[in-house]
PDB file of C-alpha atoms in Angstrom:
ATOM      1  CA  UNK O 178     -63.110   5.342   6.434  1.00 50.00           C
ATOM      2  CA  UNK O 179     -66.080   4.305   8.478  1.00 62.00           C
ATOM      3  CA  UNK O 180     -65.343   1.890  11.218  1.00 63.00           C
ATOM      4  CA  UNK O 181     -67.386  -0.615  10.214  1.00 57.00           C
ATOM      5  CA  UNK O 182     -65.552  -0.508   6.713  1.00 51.00           C
ATOM      6  CA  UNK O 183     -62.476  -1.023   8.578  1.00 60.00           C
ATOM      7  CA  UNK O 184     -63.848  -3.984  10.537  1.00 56.00           C
ATOM      8  CA  UNK O 185     -64.515  -5.538   7.344  1.00 53.00           C
ATOM      9  CA  UNK O 186     -61.297  -5.034   5.352  1.00 53.00           C
ATOM     10  CA  UNK O 187     -59.371  -6.441   8.486  1.00 56.00           C
ATOM     11  CA  UNK O 188     -61.710  -9.470   8.682  1.00 52.00           C
ATOM     12  CA  UNK O 189     -60.976 -10.203   5.034  1.00 49.00           C
ATOM     13  CA  UNK O 190     -57.016  -9.241   5.571  1.00 47.00           C
ATOM     14  CA  UNK O 191     -57.061 -11.876   8.469  1.00 46.00           C
ATOM     15  CA  UNK O 192     -59.304 -14.518   6.432  1.00 45.00           C
ATOM     16  CA  UNK O 193     -56.670 -14.250   3.395  1.00 42.00           C
ATOM     17  CA  UNK O 194     -53.691 -14.287   5.521  1.00 43.00           C
ATOM     18  CA  UNK O 195     -55.194 -17.792   7.383  1.00 43.00           C
ATOM     19  CA  UNK O 196     -55.923 -19.348   3.904  1.00 42.00           C
ATOM     20  CA  UNK O 197     -52.831 -18.576   2.965  1.00 40.00           C
ATOM     21  CA  UNK O 198     -50.969 -19.692   5.727  1.00 44.00           C
ATOM     22  CA  UNK O 199     -53.244 -23.117   6.138  1.00 45.00           C
ATOM     23  CA  UNK O 200     -52.058 -23.935   2.322  1.00 44.00           C
ATOM     24  CA  UNK O 201     -48.427 -22.836   3.060  1.00 45.00           C
ATOM     25  CA  UNK O 202     -48.504 -25.356   6.047  1.00 55.00           C
ATOM     26  CA  UNK O 203     -50.191 -28.184   4.276  1.00 62.00           C
ATOM     27  CA  UNK O 204     -46.828 -29.896   4.001  1.00 68.00           C
ATOM     28  CA  UNK O 205     -46.863 -29.810   0.316  1.00 81.00           C
ATOM     29  CA  UNK O 206     -43.501 -29.206  -1.700  1.00 87.00           C
ATOM     30  CA  UNK O 207     -39.966 -29.939  -1.596  1.00 93.00           C
ATOM     31  CA  UNK O 208     -38.136 -29.816   1.645  1.00 95.00           C
ATOM     32  CA  UNK O 209     -35.099 -30.226   3.306  1.00 96.00           C
ATOM     33  CA  UNK O 210     -33.554 -29.977   7.058  1.00 96.00           C
ATOM     34  CA  UNK O 211     -30.945 -31.168   9.867  1.00 97.00           C
ATOM     35  CA  UNK O 212     -31.930 -33.069  13.024  1.00 96.00           C
ATOM     36  CA  UNK O 213     -30.286 -34.378  16.286  1.00 96.00           C
ATOM     37  CA  UNK O 214     -30.274 -37.890  16.006  1.00 94.00           C
ATOM     38  CA  UNK O 215     -30.179 -39.895  19.357  1.00 91.00           C
ATOM     39  CA  UNK O 216     -29.659 -43.791  18.802  1.00 90.00           C
ATOM     40  CA  UNK O 217     -28.924 -47.183  20.291  1.00 83.00           C
ATOM     41  CA  UNK O 218     -29.168 -50.723  19.252  1.00 80.00           C
ATOM     42  CA  UNK O 219     -29.809 -53.986  21.205  1.00 76.00           C
ATOM     43  CA  UNK O 220     -28.560 -57.016  19.492  1.00 68.00           C
ATOM     44  CA  UNK O 221     -29.622 -60.584  20.657  1.00 65.00           C
ATOM     45  CA  UNK O 222     -26.901 -62.835  21.990  1.00 58.00           C
ATOM     46  CA  UNK O 223     -24.364 -59.912  21.624  1.00 56.00           C
ATOM     47  CA  UNK O 224     -21.414 -60.090  24.092  1.00 55.00           C
ATOM     48  CA  UNK O 225     -21.613 -56.140  23.941  1.00 56.00           C
ATOM     49  CA  UNK O 226     -24.709 -54.167  24.437  1.00 58.00           C
ATOM     50  CA  UNK O 227     -24.318 -50.574  22.674  1.00 64.00           C
ATOM     51  CA  UNK O 228     -25.862 -47.805  24.824  1.00 69.00           C
ATOM     52  CA  UNK O 229     -27.672 -44.676  23.900  1.00 81.00           C
ATOM     53  CA  UNK O 230     -25.485 -42.327  21.679  1.00 87.00           C
ATOM     54  CA  UNK O 231     -25.836 -39.047  20.069  1.00 92.00           C
ATOM     55  CA  UNK O 232     -25.251 -37.768  16.851  1.00 94.00           C
ATOM     56  CA  UNK O 233     -26.502 -35.905  13.684  1.00 95.00           C
ATOM     57  CA  UNK O 234     -28.848 -36.356  10.936  1.00 96.00           C
ATOM     58  CA  UNK O 235     -29.862 -34.389   7.569  1.00 97.00           C
ATOM     59  CA  UNK O 236     -33.420 -35.409   5.495  1.00 97.00           C
ATOM     60  CA  UNK O 237     -34.751 -34.215   2.540  1.00 97.00           C
ATOM     61  CA  UNK O 238     -38.173 -35.060   1.396  1.00 95.00           C
ATOM     62  CA  UNK O 239     -41.149 -34.180  -0.839  1.00 94.00           C
ATOM     63  CA  UNK O 240     -44.612 -33.383   0.503  1.00 90.00           C
ATOM     64  CA  UNK O 241     -47.008 -34.982  -2.419  1.00 90.00           C
ATOM     65  CA  UNK O 242     -50.462 -33.830  -1.047  1.00 87.00           C
ATOM     66  CA  UNK O 243     -51.557 -32.749   2.218  1.00 84.00           C
ATOM     67  CA  UNK O 244     -51.281 -36.055   4.002  1.00 89.00           C
ATOM     68  CA  UNK O 245     -48.358 -38.438   2.346  1.00 92.00           C
ATOM     69  CA  UNK O 246     -44.721 -37.131   1.929  1.00 94.00           C
ATOM     70  CA  UNK O 247     -41.939 -39.344   0.932  1.00 96.00           C
ATOM     71  CA  UNK O 248     -38.522 -38.806   3.081  1.00 95.00           C
ATOM     72  CA  UNK O 249     -35.001 -39.652   2.387  1.00 97.00           C
ATOM     73  CA  UNK O 250     -32.943 -39.779   5.950  1.00 95.00           C
ATOM     74  CA  UNK O 251     -29.295 -39.852   7.246  1.00 96.00           C
ATOM     75  CA  UNK O 252     -28.388 -39.950  10.718  1.00 94.00           C
ATOM     76  CA  UNK O 253     -24.958 -40.916  12.048  1.00 93.00           C
ATOM     77  CA  UNK O 254     -24.313 -41.303  15.855  1.00 91.00           C
ATOM     78  CA  UNK O 255     -21.630 -42.580  17.900  1.00 89.00           C
ATOM     79  CA  UNK O 256     -22.463 -45.431  20.530  1.00 83.00           C
ATOM     80  CA  UNK O 257     -20.817 -46.489  23.537  1.00 78.00           C
ATOM     81  CA  UNK O 258     -20.106 -50.266  24.138  1.00 68.00           C
ATOM     82  CA  UNK O 259     -18.625 -52.531  26.825  1.00 66.00           C
ATOM     83  CA  UNK O 260     -15.186 -52.601  24.829  1.00 67.00           C
ATOM     84  CA  UNK O 261     -15.409 -49.684  22.287  1.00 72.00           C
ATOM     85  CA  UNK O 262     -17.322 -46.782  20.869  1.00 79.00           C
ATOM     86  CA  UNK O 263     -19.222 -47.728  17.654  1.00 81.00           C
ATOM     87  CA  UNK O 264     -19.928 -45.313  14.613  1.00 87.00           C
ATOM     88  CA  UNK O 265     -23.760 -46.200  13.581  1.00 87.00           C
ATOM     89  CA  UNK O 266     -24.956 -44.887  10.374  1.00 91.00           C
ATOM     90  CA  UNK O 267     -28.488 -45.402   8.995  1.00 92.00           C
ATOM     91  CA  UNK O 268     -29.946 -44.156   5.703  1.00 95.00           C
ATOM     92  CA  UNK O 269     -34.187 -44.432   5.443  1.00 96.00           C
ATOM     93  CA  UNK O 270     -36.516 -44.422   2.997  1.00 97.00           C
ATOM     94  CA  UNK O 271     -39.515 -43.439   4.446  1.00 97.00           C
ATOM     95  CA  UNK O 272     -43.053 -42.924   3.536  1.00 97.00           C
ATOM     96  CA  UNK O 273     -45.216 -40.684   6.164  1.00 95.00           C
ATOM     97  CA  UNK O 274     -48.853 -40.373   6.454  1.00 95.00           C
ATOM     98  CA  UNK O 275     -50.202 -37.434   8.299  1.00 91.00           C
ATOM     99  CA  UNK O 276     -53.046 -38.143  10.748  1.00 91.00           C
ATOM    100  CA  UNK O 277     -54.660 -35.184  12.022  1.00 81.00           C
ATOM    101  CA  UNK O 278     -53.998 -31.224  11.766  1.00 65.00           C
ATOM    102  CA  UNK O 279     -54.919 -30.491   8.215  1.00 66.00           C
ATOM    103  CA  UNK O 280     -55.737 -26.960   9.208  1.00 76.00           C
ATOM    104  CA  UNK O 281     -53.597 -26.349  11.991  1.00 84.00           C
ATOM    105  CA  UNK O 282     -49.988 -25.406  11.957  1.00 88.00           C
ATOM    106  CA  UNK O 283     -49.219 -28.618  14.282  1.00 91.00           C
ATOM    107  CA  UNK O 284     -49.144 -32.192  12.472  1.00 91.00           C
ATOM    108  CA  UNK O 285     -48.935 -35.636  13.867  1.00 94.00           C
ATOM    109  CA  UNK O 286     -47.960 -38.320  11.806  1.00 95.00           C
ATOM    110  CA  UNK O 287     -46.991 -41.880  11.408  1.00 97.00           C
ATOM    111  CA  UNK O 288     -43.899 -43.148   9.080  1.00 97.00           C
ATOM    112  CA  UNK O 289     -42.915 -46.529   7.929  1.00 97.00           C
ATOM    113  CA  UNK O 290     -39.988 -47.559   5.141  1.00 97.00           C
ATOM    114  CA  UNK O 291     -36.593 -49.194   5.228  1.00 96.00           C
ATOM    115  CA  UNK O 292     -33.554 -48.298   6.828  1.00 94.00           C
ATOM    116  CA  UNK O 293     -30.030 -49.782   5.689  1.00 93.00           C
ATOM    117  CA  UNK O 294     -27.775 -49.654   8.690  1.00 89.00           C
ATOM    118  CA  UNK O 295     -24.078 -49.997   9.466  1.00 87.00           C
ATOM    119  CA  UNK O 296     -22.160 -50.298  12.792  1.00 81.00           C
ATOM    120  CA  UNK O 297     -18.159 -49.552  12.625  1.00 79.00           C
ATOM    121  CA  UNK O 298     -16.398 -51.141  15.710  1.00 64.00           C
ATOM    122  CA  UNK O 299     -13.498 -53.189  14.726  1.00 58.00           C
ATOM    123  CA  UNK O 300     -15.565 -55.625  13.279  1.00 62.00           C
ATOM    124  CA  UNK O 301     -18.222 -54.341  10.948  1.00 75.00           C
ATOM    125  CA  UNK O 302     -21.987 -55.116  10.699  1.00 78.00           C
ATOM    126  CA  UNK O 303     -24.683 -54.078   8.591  1.00 84.00           C
ATOM    127  CA  UNK O 304     -27.686 -54.721   6.887  1.00 86.00           C
ATOM    128  CA  UNK O 305     -31.627 -53.939   5.436  1.00 90.00           C
ATOM    129  CA  UNK O 306     -34.511 -53.651   7.605  1.00 91.00           C
ATOM    130  CA  UNK O 307     -38.063 -52.373   8.128  1.00 95.00           C
ATOM    131  CA  UNK O 308     -38.511 -49.053  10.223  1.00 95.00           C
ATOM    132  CA  UNK O 309     -41.541 -47.438  11.429  1.00 96.00           C
ATOM    133  CA  UNK O 310     -42.160 -44.646  13.925  1.00 97.00           C
ATOM    134  CA  UNK O 311     -44.107 -41.540  14.576  1.00 97.00           C
ATOM    135  CA  UNK O 312     -43.768 -37.935  15.409  1.00 96.00           C
ATOM    136  CA  UNK O 313     -45.011 -34.571  15.620  1.00 95.00           C
ATOM    137  CA  UNK O 314     -44.580 -31.446  13.230  1.00 93.00           C
ATOM    138  CA  UNK O 315     -45.061 -27.754  14.008  1.00 93.00           C
ATOM    139  CA  UNK O 316     -45.237 -25.011  11.447  1.00 90.00           C
ATOM    140  CA  UNK O 317     -43.498 -22.208  12.652  1.00 93.00           C
ATOM    141  CA  UNK O 318     -43.988 -20.137   9.291  1.00 88.00           C
ATOM    142  CA  UNK O 319     -45.108 -20.784   6.022  1.00 82.00           C
ATOM    143  CA  UNK O 320     -41.677 -22.184   5.161  1.00 89.00           C
ATOM    144  CA  UNK O 321     -40.029 -23.852   8.733  1.00 93.00           C
ATOM    145  CA  UNK O 322     -41.336 -26.265  10.398  1.00 93.00           C
ATOM    146  CA  UNK O 323     -39.899 -28.285  13.564  1.00 96.00           C
ATOM    147  CA  UNK O 324     -40.214 -31.825  14.127  1.00 96.00           C
ATOM    148  CA  UNK O 325     -39.667 -34.530  16.818  1.00 96.00           C
ATOM    149  CA  UNK O 326     -39.956 -38.037  15.919  1.00 96.00           C
ATOM    150  CA  UNK O 327     -39.111 -41.738  16.923  1.00 96.00           C
ATOM    151  CA  UNK O 328     -38.587 -44.346  14.859  1.00 95.00           C
ATOM    152  CA  UNK O 329     -37.787 -48.327  15.536  1.00 94.00           C
ATOM    153  CA  UNK O 330     -35.827 -50.752  13.043  1.00 92.00           C
ATOM    154  CA  UNK O 331     -36.601 -54.277  13.470  1.00 88.00           C
ATOM    155  CA  UNK O 332     -34.278 -56.791  11.643  1.00 82.00           C
ATOM    156  CA  UNK O 333     -30.834 -58.561  11.025  1.00 76.00           C
ATOM    157  CA  UNK O 334     -27.155 -56.977  10.983  1.00 76.00           C
ATOM    158  CA  UNK O 335     -24.964 -59.183   9.133  1.00 78.00           C
ATOM    159  CA  UNK O 336     -21.234 -59.652  10.216  1.00 72.00           C
ATOM    160  CA  UNK O 337     -18.822 -61.105   7.689  1.00 56.00           C
ATOM    161  CA  UNK O 338     -16.343 -63.310   9.365  1.00 55.00           C
ATOM    162  CA  UNK O 339     -13.079 -64.833   7.604  1.00 49.00           C
ATOM    163  CA  UNK O 340     -12.495 -68.156   8.512  1.00 46.00           C
ATOM    164  CA  UNK O 341      -9.728 -70.612   6.931  1.00 48.00           C
ATOM    165  CA  UNK O 342     -10.251 -68.392   3.527  1.00 51.00           C
ATOM    166  CA  UNK O 343     -13.835 -68.645   3.812  1.00 48.00           C
ATOM    167  CA  UNK O 344     -16.219 -66.138   4.396  1.00 49.00           C
ATOM    168  CA  UNK O 345     -18.949 -66.671   6.633  1.00 49.00           C
ATOM    169  CA  UNK O 346     -21.821 -64.093   7.348  1.00 57.00           C
ATOM    170  CA  UNK O 347     -23.137 -64.269  10.982  1.00 62.00           C
ATOM    171  CA  UNK O 348     -26.541 -62.972  11.428  1.00 65.00           C
ATOM    172  CA  UNK O 349     -27.541 -60.840  14.536  1.00 67.00           C
ATOM    173  CA  UNK O 350     -31.093 -60.233  15.566  1.00 72.00           C
ATOM    174  CA  UNK O 351     -31.104 -56.432  16.263  1.00 76.00           C
ATOM    175  CA  UNK O 352     -33.588 -53.660  17.293  1.00 81.00           C
ATOM    176  CA  UNK O 353     -32.525 -50.269  16.734  1.00 85.00           C
ATOM    177  CA  UNK O 354     -34.349 -47.126  18.443  1.00 89.00           C
ATOM    178  CA  UNK O 355     -33.956 -43.709  17.338  1.00 92.00           C
ATOM    179  CA  UNK O 356     -35.182 -40.189  18.672  1.00 94.00           C
ATOM    180  CA  UNK O 357     -34.743 -37.125  16.385  1.00 95.00           C
ATOM    181  CA  UNK O 358     -35.309 -33.246  16.918  1.00 97.00           C
ATOM    182  CA  UNK O 359     -34.732 -31.069  13.924  1.00 97.00           C
ATOM    183  CA  UNK O 360     -36.554 -28.431  11.399  1.00 97.00           C
ATOM    184  CA  UNK O 361     -37.144 -28.360   8.002  1.00 95.00           C
ATOM    185  CA  UNK O 362     -37.329 -25.786   5.396  1.00 94.00           C
ATOM    186  CA  UNK O 363     -40.030 -25.816   2.765  1.00 91.00           C
ATOM    187  CA  UNK O 364     -38.566 -24.707  -0.453  1.00 88.00           C
ATOM    188  CA  UNK O 365     -39.981 -22.360  -3.547  1.00 68.00           C
ATOM    189  CA  UNK O 366     -42.039 -20.387  -1.888  1.00 48.00           C
ATOM    190  CA  UNK O 367     -44.823 -22.962  -0.918  1.00 45.00           C
TER     191      UNK O 367
END
C-alpha cells in the first residue's frame, strides 16, 4: 500500500472511532452507579448543629437525549451532632440538564428536583423538599463515566412530638448540603 492510502485509511478509522466515541459519550441510555456522599444539615433554631459527615450512595437514571436525563438517587451519611451521631438518609428524584460538552467527554450540568430526607438520632425528623445543584461528568470510555456533584436541599424537616396523648408536628427550617464523587456505568452497548 502506498503511504497516501495508509494515511487515508488511518484518517477514516480515526474519524469513525471519534464519531462512535462522541455518540457513546452523549449520555443517552440507561445508567447505574455508586458514589461517595458527604453531607451536612443546618437547622434553624436547633439545639444541635449537625457537622459534615460521610457515607455512600447509589443511583440509576435514563439519558433521554444528549442534554436531558432523569435520575433516581439514594444517599446515607452519618453526621456528628453535639449530643449524638445522626444517620441521614436522602432519596432524590432529579432532572439533569447538560449545559456544555456535547462533543466532548467532559459534561457540565445543572440538576433539580425533590428530595425525601429522614434523620434518625433518638428523635426522628423527616420531610420532602426542593433540591438543586450542579456538577461535572467525565467519560473515561464509551460506557464508563465519573462525576462530581454539589447539591443543596431547602425546606422543612418535621418532628412528631407526643404530648398528653396528642401528636403535634414540629416544623424545623433546614438547609442540606451534599457533595458526591462517583462513577456511572452506561448499559446495553451504548
